[in-house]
Coordinates of C-alpha atoms and ligand atoms in Angstrom, one line a residue:
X1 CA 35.5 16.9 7.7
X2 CA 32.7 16.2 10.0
X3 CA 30.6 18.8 11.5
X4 CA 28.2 18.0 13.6
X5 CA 24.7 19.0 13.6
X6 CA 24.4 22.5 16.1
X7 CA 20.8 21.8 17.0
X8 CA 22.0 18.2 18.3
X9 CA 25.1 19.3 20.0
X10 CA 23.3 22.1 21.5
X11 CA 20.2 19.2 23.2
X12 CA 23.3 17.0 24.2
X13 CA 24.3 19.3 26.0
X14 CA 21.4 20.7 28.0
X15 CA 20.9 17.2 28.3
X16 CA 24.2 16.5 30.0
X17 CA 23.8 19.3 32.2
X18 CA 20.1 18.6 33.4
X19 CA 21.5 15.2 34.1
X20 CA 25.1 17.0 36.3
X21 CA 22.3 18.7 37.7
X22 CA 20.1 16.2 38.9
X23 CA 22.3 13.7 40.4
X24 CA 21.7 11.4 37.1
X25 CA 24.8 9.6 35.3
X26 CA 25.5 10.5 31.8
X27 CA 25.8 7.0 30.8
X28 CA 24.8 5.1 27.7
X29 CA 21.5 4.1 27.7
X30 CA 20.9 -0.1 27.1
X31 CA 16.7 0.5 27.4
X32 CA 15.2 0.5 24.6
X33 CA 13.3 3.8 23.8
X34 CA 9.6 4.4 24.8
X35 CA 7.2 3.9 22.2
X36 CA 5.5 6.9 21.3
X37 CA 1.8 6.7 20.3
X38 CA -0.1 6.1 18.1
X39 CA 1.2 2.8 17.3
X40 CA 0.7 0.1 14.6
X41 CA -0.4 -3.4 15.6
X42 CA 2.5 -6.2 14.7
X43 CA -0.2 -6.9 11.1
X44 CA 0.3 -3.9 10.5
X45 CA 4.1 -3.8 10.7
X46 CA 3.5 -7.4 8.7
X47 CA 1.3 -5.5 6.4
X48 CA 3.8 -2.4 5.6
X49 CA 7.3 -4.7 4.9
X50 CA 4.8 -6.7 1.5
X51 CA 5.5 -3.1 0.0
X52 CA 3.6 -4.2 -3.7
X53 CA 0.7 -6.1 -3.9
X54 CA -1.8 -6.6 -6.9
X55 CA -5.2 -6.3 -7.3
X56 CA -7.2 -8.4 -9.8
X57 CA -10.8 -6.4 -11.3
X58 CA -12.8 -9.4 -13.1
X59 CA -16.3 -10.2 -13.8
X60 CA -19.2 -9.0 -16.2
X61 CA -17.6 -6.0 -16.5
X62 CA -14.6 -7.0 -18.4
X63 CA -17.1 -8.5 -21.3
X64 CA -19.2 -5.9 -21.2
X65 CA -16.3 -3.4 -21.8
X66 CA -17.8 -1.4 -18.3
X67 CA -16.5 0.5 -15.5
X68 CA -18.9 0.1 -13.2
X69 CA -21.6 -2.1 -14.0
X70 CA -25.4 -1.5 -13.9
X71 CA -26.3 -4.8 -12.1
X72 CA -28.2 -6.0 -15.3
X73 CA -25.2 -8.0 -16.9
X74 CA -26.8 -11.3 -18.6
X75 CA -25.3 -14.4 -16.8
X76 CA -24.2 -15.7 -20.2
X77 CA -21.7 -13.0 -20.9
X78 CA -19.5 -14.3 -18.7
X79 CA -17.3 -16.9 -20.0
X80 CA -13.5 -16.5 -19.6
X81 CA -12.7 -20.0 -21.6
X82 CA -8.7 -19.6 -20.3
X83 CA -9.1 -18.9 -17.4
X84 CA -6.0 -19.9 -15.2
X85 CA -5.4 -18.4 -11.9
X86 CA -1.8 -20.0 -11.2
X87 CA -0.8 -18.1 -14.7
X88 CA -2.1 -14.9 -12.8
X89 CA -0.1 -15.9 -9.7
X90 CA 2.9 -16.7 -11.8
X91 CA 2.9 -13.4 -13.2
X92 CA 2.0 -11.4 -10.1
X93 CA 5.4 -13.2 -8.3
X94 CA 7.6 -12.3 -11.4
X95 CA 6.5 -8.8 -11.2
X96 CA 7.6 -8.6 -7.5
X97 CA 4.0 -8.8 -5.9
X98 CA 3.9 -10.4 -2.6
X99 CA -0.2 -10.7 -2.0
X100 CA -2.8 -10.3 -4.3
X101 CA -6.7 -9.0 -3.4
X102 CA -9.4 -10.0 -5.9
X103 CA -13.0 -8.7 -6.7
X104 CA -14.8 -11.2 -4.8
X105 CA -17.7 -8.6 -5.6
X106 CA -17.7 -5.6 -7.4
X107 CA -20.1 -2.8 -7.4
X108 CA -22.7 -4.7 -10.0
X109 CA -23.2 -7.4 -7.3
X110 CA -21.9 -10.4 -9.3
X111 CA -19.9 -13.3 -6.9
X112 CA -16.5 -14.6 -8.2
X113 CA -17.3 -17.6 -6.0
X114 CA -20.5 -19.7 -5.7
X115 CA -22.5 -18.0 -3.3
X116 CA -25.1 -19.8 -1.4
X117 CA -26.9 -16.5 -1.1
X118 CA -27.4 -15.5 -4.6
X119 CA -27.8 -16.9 -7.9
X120 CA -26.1 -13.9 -9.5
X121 CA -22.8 -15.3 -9.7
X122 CA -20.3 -17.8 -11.1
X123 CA -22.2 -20.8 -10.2
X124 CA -24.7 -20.0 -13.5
X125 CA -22.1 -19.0 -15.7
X126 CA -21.0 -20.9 -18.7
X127 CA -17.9 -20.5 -17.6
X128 CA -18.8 -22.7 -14.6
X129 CA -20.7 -25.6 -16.4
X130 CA -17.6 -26.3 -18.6
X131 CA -15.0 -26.3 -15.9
X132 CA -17.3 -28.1 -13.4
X133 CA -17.6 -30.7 -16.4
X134 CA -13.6 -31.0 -16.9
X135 CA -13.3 -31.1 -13.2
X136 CA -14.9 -34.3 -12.6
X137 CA -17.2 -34.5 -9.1
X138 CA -13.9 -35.0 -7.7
X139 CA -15.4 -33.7 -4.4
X140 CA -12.0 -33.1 -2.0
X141 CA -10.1 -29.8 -2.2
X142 CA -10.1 -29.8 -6.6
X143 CA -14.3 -30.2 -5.4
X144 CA -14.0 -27.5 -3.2
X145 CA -12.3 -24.9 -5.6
X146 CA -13.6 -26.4 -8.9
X147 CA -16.4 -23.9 -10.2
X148 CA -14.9 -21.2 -7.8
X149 CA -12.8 -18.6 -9.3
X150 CA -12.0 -16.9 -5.3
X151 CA -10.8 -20.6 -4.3
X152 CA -9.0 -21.1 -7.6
X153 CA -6.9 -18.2 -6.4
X154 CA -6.7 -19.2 -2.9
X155 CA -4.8 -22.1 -4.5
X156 CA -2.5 -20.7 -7.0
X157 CA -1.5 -18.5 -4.2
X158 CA -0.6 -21.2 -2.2
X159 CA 1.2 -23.0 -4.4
X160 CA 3.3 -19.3 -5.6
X161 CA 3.8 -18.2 -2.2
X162 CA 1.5 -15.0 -2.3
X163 CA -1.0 -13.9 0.4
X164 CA -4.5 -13.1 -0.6
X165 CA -6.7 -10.7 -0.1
X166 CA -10.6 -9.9 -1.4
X167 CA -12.8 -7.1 -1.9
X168 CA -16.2 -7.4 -1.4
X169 CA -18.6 -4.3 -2.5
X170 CA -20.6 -2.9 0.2
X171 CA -22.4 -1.1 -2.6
X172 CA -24.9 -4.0 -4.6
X173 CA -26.6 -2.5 -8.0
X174 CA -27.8 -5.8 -8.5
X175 CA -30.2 -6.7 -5.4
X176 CA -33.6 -5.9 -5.6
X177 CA -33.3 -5.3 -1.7
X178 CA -30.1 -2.9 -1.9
X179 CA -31.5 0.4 0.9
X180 CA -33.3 -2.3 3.2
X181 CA -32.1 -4.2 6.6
X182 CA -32.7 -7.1 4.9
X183 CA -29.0 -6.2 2.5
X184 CA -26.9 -5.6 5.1
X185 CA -27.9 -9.2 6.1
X186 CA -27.3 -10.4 3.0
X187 CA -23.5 -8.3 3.2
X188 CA -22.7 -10.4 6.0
X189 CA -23.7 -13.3 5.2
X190 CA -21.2 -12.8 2.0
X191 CA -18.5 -12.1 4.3
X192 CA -18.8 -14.8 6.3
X193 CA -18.4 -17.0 3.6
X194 CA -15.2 -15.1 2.3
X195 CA -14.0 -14.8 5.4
X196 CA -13.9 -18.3 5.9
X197 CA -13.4 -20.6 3.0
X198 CA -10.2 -19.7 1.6
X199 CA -7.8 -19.7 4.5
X200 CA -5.5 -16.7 5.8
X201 CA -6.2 -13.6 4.1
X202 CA -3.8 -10.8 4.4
X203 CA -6.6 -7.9 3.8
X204 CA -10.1 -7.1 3.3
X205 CA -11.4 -4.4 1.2
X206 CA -14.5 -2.4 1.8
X207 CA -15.0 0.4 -1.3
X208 CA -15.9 3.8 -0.4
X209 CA -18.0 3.9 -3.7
X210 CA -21.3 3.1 -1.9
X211 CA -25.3 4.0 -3.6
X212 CA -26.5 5.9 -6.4
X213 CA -28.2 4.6 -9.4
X214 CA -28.8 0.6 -10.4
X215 CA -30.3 -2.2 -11.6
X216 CA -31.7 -3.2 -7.9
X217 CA -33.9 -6.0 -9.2
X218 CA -35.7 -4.5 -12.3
X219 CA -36.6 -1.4 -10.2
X220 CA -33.5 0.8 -12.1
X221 CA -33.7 3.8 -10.1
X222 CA -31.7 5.9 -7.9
X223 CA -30.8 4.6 -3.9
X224 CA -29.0 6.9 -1.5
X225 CA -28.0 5.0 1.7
X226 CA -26.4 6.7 4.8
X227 CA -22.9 5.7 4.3
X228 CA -22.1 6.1 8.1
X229 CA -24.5 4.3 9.7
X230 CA -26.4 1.6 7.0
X231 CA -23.6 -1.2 6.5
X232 CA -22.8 -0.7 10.3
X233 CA -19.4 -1.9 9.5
X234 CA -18.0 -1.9 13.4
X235 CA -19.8 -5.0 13.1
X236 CA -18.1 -6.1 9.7
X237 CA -14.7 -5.2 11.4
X238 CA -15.9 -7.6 14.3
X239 CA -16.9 -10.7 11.7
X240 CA -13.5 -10.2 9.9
X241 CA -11.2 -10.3 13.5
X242 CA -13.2 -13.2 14.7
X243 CA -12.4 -15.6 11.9
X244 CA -9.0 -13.3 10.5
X245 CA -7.3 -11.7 13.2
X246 CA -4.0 -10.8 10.9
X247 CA -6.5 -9.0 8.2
X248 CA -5.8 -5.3 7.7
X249 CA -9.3 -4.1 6.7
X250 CA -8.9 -1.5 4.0
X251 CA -11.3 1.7 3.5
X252 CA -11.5 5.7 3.7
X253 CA -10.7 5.9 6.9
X254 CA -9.3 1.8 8.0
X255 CA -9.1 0.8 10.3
X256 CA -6.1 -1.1 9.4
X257 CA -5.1 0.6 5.7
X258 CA -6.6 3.9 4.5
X259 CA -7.1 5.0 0.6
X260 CA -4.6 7.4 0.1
X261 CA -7.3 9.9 -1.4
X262 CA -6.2 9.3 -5.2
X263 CA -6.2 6.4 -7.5
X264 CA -3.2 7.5 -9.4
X265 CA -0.7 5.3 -6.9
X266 CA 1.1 8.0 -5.1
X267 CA 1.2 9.1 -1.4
X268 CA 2.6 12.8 -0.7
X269 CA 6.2 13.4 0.4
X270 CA 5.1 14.2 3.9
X271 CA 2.9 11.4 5.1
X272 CA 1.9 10.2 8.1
X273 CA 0.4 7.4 9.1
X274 CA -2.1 8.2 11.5
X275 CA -5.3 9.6 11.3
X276 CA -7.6 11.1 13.6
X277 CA -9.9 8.1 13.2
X278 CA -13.3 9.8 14.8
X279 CA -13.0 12.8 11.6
X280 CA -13.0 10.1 8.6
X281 CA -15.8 8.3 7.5
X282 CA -16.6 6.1 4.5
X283 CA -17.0 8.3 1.3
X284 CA -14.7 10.8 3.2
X285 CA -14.2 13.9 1.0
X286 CA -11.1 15.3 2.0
X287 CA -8.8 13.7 -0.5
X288 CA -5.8 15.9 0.0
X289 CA -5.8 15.2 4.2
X290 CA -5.4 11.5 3.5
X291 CA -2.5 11.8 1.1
X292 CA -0.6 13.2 3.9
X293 CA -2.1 11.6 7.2
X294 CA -2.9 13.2 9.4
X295 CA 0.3 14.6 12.1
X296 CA -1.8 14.9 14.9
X297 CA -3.7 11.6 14.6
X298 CA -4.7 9.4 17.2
X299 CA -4.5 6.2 15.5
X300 CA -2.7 4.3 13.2
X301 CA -3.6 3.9 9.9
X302 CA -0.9 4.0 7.2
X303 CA -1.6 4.6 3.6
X304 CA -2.1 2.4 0.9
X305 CA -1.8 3.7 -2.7
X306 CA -4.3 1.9 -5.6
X307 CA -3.8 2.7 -9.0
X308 CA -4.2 0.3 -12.3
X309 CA -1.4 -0.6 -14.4
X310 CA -4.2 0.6 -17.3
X311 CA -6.2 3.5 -17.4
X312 CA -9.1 1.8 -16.3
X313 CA -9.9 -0.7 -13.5
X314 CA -11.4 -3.7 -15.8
X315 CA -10.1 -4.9 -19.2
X316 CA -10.8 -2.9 -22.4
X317 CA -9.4 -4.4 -25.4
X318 CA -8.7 -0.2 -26.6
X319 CA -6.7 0.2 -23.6
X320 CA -4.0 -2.9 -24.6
X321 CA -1.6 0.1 -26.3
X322 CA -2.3 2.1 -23.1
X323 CA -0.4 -0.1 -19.8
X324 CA 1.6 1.9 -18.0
X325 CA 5.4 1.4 -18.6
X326 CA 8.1 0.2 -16.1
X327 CA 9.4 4.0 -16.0
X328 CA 6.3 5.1 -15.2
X329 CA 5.7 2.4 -12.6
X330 CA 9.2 2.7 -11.3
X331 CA 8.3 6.3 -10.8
X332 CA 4.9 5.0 -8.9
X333 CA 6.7 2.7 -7.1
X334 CA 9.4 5.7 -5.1
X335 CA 6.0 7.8 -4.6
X336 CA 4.5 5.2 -2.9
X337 CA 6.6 2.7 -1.0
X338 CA 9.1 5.5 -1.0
X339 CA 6.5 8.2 0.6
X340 CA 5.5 5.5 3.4
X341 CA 2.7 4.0 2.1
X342 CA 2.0 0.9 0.0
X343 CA 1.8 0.1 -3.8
X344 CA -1.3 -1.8 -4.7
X345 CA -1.3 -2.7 -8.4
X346 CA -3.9 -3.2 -10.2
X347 CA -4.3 -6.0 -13.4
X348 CA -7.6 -6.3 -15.1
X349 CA -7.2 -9.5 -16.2
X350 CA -8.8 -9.9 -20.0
X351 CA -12.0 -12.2 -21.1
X352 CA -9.8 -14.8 -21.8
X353 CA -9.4 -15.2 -18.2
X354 CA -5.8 -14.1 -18.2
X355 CA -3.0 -11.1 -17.5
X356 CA -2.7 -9.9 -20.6
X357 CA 1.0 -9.6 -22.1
X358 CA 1.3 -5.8 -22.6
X359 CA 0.7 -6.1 -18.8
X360 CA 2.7 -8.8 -17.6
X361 CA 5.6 -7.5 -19.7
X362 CA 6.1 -4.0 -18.6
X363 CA 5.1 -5.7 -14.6
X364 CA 8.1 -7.8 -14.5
X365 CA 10.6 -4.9 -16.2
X366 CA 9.2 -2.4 -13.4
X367 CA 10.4 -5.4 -11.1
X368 CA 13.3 -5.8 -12.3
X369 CA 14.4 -1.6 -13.0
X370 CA 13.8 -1.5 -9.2
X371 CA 15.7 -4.4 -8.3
X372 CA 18.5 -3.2 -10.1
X373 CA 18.4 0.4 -9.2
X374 CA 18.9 -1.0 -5.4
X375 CA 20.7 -3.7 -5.7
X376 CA 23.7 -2.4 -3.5
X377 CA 23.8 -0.6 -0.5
X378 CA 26.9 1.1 -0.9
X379 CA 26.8 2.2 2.5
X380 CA 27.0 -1.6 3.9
X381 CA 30.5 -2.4 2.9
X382 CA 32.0 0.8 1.4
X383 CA 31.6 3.4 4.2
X384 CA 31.8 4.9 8.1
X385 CA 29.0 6.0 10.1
X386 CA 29.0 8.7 12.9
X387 CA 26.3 9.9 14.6
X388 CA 26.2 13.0 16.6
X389 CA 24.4 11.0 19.8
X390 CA 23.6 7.1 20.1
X391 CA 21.9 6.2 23.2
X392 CA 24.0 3.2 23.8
X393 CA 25.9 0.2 22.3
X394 CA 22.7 -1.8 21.6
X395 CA 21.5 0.5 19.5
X396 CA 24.7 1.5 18.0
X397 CA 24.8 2.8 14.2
X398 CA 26.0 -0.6 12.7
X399 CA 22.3 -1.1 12.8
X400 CA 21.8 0.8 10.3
X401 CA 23.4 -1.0 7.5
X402 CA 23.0 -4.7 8.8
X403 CA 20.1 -5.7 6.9
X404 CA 17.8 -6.7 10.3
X405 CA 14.5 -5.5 10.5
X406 CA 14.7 -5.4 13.9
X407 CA 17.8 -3.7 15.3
X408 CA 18.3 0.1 15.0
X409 CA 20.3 3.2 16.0
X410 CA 18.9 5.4 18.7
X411 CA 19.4 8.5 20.8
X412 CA 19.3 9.1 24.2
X413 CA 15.7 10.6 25.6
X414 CA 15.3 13.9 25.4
X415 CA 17.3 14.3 21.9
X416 CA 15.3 14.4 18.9
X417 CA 17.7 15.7 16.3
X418 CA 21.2 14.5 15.2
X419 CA 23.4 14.1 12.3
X420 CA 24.9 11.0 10.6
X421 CA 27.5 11.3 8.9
X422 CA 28.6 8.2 6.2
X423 CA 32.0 8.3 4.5
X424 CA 33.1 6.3 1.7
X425 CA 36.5 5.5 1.4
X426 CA 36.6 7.0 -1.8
X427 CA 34.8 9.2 -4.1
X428 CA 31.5 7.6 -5.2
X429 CA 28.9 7.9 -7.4
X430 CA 25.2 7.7 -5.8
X431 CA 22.0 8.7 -7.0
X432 CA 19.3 7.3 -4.6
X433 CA 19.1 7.5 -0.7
X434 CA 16.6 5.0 1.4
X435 CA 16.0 6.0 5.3
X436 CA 13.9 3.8 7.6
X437 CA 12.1 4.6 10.6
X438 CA 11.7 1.7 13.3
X439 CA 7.8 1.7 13.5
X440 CA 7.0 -0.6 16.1
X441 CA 8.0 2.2 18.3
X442 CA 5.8 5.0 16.4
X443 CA 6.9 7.5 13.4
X444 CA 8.6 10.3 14.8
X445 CA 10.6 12.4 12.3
X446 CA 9.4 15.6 11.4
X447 CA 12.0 16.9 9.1
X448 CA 15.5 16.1 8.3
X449 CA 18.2 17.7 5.2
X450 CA 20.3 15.4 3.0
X451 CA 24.0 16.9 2.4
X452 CA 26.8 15.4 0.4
X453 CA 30.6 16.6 0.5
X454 CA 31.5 18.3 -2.5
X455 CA 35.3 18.7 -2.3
X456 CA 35.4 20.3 0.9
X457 CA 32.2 21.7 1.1
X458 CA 29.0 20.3 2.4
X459 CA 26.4 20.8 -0.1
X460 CA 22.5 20.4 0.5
X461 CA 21.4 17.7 -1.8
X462 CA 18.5 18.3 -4.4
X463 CA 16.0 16.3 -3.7
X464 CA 12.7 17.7 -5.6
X465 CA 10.5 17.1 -3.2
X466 CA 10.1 18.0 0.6
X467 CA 12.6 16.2 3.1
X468 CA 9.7 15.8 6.2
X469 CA 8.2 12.5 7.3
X470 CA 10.3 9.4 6.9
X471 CA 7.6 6.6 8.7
X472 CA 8.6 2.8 7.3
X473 CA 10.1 3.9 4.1
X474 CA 11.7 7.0 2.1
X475 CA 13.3 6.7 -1.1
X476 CA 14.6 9.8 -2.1
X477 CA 16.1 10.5 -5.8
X478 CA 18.7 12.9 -7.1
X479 CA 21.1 13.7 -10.0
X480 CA 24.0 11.5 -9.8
X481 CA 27.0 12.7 -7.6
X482 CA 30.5 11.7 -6.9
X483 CA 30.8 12.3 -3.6
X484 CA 33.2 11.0 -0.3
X485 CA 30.8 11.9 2.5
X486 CA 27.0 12.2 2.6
X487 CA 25.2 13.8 5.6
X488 CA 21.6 13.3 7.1
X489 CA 20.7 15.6 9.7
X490 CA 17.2 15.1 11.5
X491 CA 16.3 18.3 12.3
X492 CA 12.5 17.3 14.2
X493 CA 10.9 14.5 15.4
X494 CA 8.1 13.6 18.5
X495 CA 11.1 12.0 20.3
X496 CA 14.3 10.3 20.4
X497 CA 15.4 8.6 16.9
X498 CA 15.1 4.9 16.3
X499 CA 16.4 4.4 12.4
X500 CA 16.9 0.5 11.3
X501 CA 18.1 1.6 7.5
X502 CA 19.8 3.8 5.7
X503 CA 20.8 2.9 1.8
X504 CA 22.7 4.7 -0.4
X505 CA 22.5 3.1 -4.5
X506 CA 23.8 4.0 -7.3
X507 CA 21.2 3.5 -9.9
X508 CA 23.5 2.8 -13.4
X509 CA 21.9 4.7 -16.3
X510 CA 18.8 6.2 -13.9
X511 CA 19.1 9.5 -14.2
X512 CA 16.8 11.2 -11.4
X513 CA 13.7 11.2 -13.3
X514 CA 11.7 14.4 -11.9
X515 CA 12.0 17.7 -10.0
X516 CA 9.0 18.7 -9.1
X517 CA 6.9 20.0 -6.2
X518 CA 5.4 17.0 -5.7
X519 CA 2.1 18.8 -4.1
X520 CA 1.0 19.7 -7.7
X521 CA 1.4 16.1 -8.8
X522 CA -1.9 15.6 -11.0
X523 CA -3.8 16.6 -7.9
X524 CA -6.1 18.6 -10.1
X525 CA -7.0 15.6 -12.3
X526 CA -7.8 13.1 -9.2
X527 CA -10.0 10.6 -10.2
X528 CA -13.2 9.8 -8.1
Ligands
FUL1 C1 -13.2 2.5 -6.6 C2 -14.3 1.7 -7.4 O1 -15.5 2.4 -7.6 C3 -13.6 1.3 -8.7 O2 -14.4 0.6 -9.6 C4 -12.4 0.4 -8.3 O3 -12.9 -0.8 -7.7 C5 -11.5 1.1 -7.3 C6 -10.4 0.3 -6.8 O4 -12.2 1.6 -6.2 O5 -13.7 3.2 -5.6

């Protein structure tokens, strides 16, 4: 049984006649597709295939049981006697993390490295006089990193295999000069050091949290800044090209990642990756419009979705009974990566200078629940594909299932829906469905439907959520079935279809875990 899609067979055949019609041959096509704007930059691509990265919060705060600190924070508080950055690393790799981006600076102005620039940081800690002592003036690369908790992770990293990223504040509560010409100086001056003493970095993160009240020297009063115009940050994105062309600079609005307007780690179904870049601005308040891209965007800028595997950002000893548990990040991890965006995770490491266990223990299950929920694509051994058009035998459907990045199924130009139908060679039970979009040559699907064969009869299959966008990744779930044939059917898209993936798993005792519209998800409690 294998219908094909009306709407398809309906173009291919307008298509065939405007080509009897016009002289042209009806033949396959070997040319690759046109790309269809906007499109990402190959970093980006790079960027979008880590899927889950961490982030790391540390510094005054996590002593001085704060969110967002003041800028006052005694020097002395901060003394993390463990510390051990290749413990974090270890952990962060177990738990299926392939970069990691650290609070170089956070909001209360303190530097995890030794800044030349400021005396509020590390360098007159305790923390640094003892491991300077145990150090040794070894001077060479130990000398280099000793004392400096940003090149202590540029090292583990190494050593582990992960990329690394930082976040530097624009917003400063500590400096008495926060508001004057004479900071944004001072900002770039910061970035050039991070920007070029700990080799490659995979991402640079600019907060949209950016002026109110602080410390600012003693003065501890309110400063309001014009977030467009004061940090002039065409120029930041200029400093971080020139010394780290790969670097996808992170904020509101990118331009190489934007926030995904929540910090609960979850991108809408529908979600495109492009924005119209001239609207969005730091501190931009439409929240919802960046969950979902924007369709008719100009540029592209996918989403990345931040959330903390606690409820807060730093450590808090009263939030140890409060980590998120794999479920819960399992359920993240198919909103996020599975709604075309990215999972950044975050671990507030504890004042002993280390991932805490509640944390690194539910991590590496969530790891290891998604690993095993798609271990298999049955559809790479087990079944038959057919598809309603392919535009010739170089981009032919075996694509879809070979497990390259870089080869995919097409149709010819001028058809932008069709149907592919898999079939197993006998009944099987399947649960989750992945689909892949070749981006390098733009998103393009608009809206497809998921049937399975139920006996003889095509069924639509319950996904729970809206079956729209697909972009780099979607991960749908739904009740287990025993089925011989499933069907996907791309109903829209901006132009002929280029898929590289389709996965269909069978997640053992992983019952689909919701059924909801989506759109409601906790978007009345967004934090921020
Ligand atoms: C926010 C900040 O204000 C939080 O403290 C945290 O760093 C989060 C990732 O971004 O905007």
């Amino acid at each position: 049984m294998n219908k094909t899609n009306p709407t398809a067979t309906c173009k291919r055949l307008l298509y065939i006649s405007f080509c009897l019609l016009s002289g042209l041959s009806v033949s396959a096509q070997d040319e690759a597709p046109a790309p269809i704007a906007p499109l990402p930059t190959k970093h980006q691509v790079a960027w979008q295939q880590m899927e889950t990265y961490a982030f790391i919060h540390f510094g005054p705060n996590t002593f001085q049981d704060r969110e967002w600190g003041y800028g006052d924070a005694p020097l002395d508080c901060f003394n993390p006697t463990k510390l051990d950055c290749e413990q974090w690393a270890r952990t962060l790799k177990a738990a299926g993390m392939n970069g990691v981006i650290i609070t170089a600076k956070h909001h209360d102005g303190f530097c995890l490295w030794p800044s030349k620039y400021t005396d509020y940081c590390v360098r007159n800690t305790p923390w640094y006089a003892s491991r300077t002592a145990r150090a040794g003036a070894s001077g060479g690369e130990e000398g280099m990193m000793k004392g400096d908790i940003v090149g202590e992770l540029a090292a583990a990293c190494k050593k582990y295999g992960l990329k690394m990223g930082v976040y530097l504040s624009p917003w400063d509560r500590h400096q008495a000069f926060y508001g004057t010409p004479l900071y944004v100086e001072y900002f770039y001056a910061q970035l050039e050091e991070l920007m070029t003493r700990y080799g490659e970095l995979f991402e640079v993160w600019f907060d949209g949290a950016n002026g109110g009240d602080g410390y600012y020297g003693g003065a501890r009063e309110q400063r309001e800044i014009d977030r467009r115009t004061y940090y002039d940050f065409p120029r930041a994105h200029r400093m971080v090209f020139k010394h780290q062309p790969q670097a996808i600079i992170f904020s509101d609005g990118g331009p190489g990642c934007r926030w995904v307007g929540n910090e609960k780690g979850y991108a809408f179904p529908t979600n495109w990756s492009f924005l119209r870049i001239n609207d969005v601005y730091p501190g931009y308040a439409h929240f919802e419009e960046l969950q979902s891209g924007h369709a008719d965007g100009d540029t592209w800028v996918a989403s990345e979705c931040d959330v903390s595997i606690r409820p807060g950002w730093f450590y808090h000893e009263s939030e140890d009974d409060r980590v998120k548990t794999p479920e819960y990040l399992t359920d993240l991890y198919y909103r996020s990566v599975g709604h075309n965006g990215t999972l950044l995770l975050n671990f507030p490491v504890d004042r002993d200078g280390l991932i805490h266990p509640n944390d690194s223990m539910n991590a590496v299950a969530f790891h290891q629940r998604i690993q095993a929920e798609l271990k298999e694509n049955l559809l790479a051994k087990g079944a038959t594909v057919s598809a309603s058009d392919t535009r010739g035998n170089a981009f032919s459907t075996k694509a879809l299932t070979d497990d390259n990045y870089d080869t995919y199924w097409a149709t010819h130009d001028g058809i932008t829906s069709a149907t592919l139908t898999f079939t197993f060679k006998r009944a099987t039970l399947v649960n989750r469905l992945a689909l892949q979009e070749y981006i390098p040559l733009g998103q393009r699907v608009k809206a497809f439907t998921v049937e399975y064969l139920d006996g003889k009869q095509w069924q639509p299959l319950d996904v729970g959520e809206e079956t729209t966008t697909i972009g780099y990744k979607r991960l749908l779930r739904f009740h287990t079935i025993s089925t011989k044939a499933i069907r996907v059917s791309i109903t829209e898209a901006r132009g002929p279809l280029c898929l590289n993936a389709v996965g269909a798993y069978y997640a053992a005792g992983a019952e689909a875990t919701y059924k909801a519209d989506t759109r409601n998800y906790d978007q009345q409690k967004l934090l921020r």
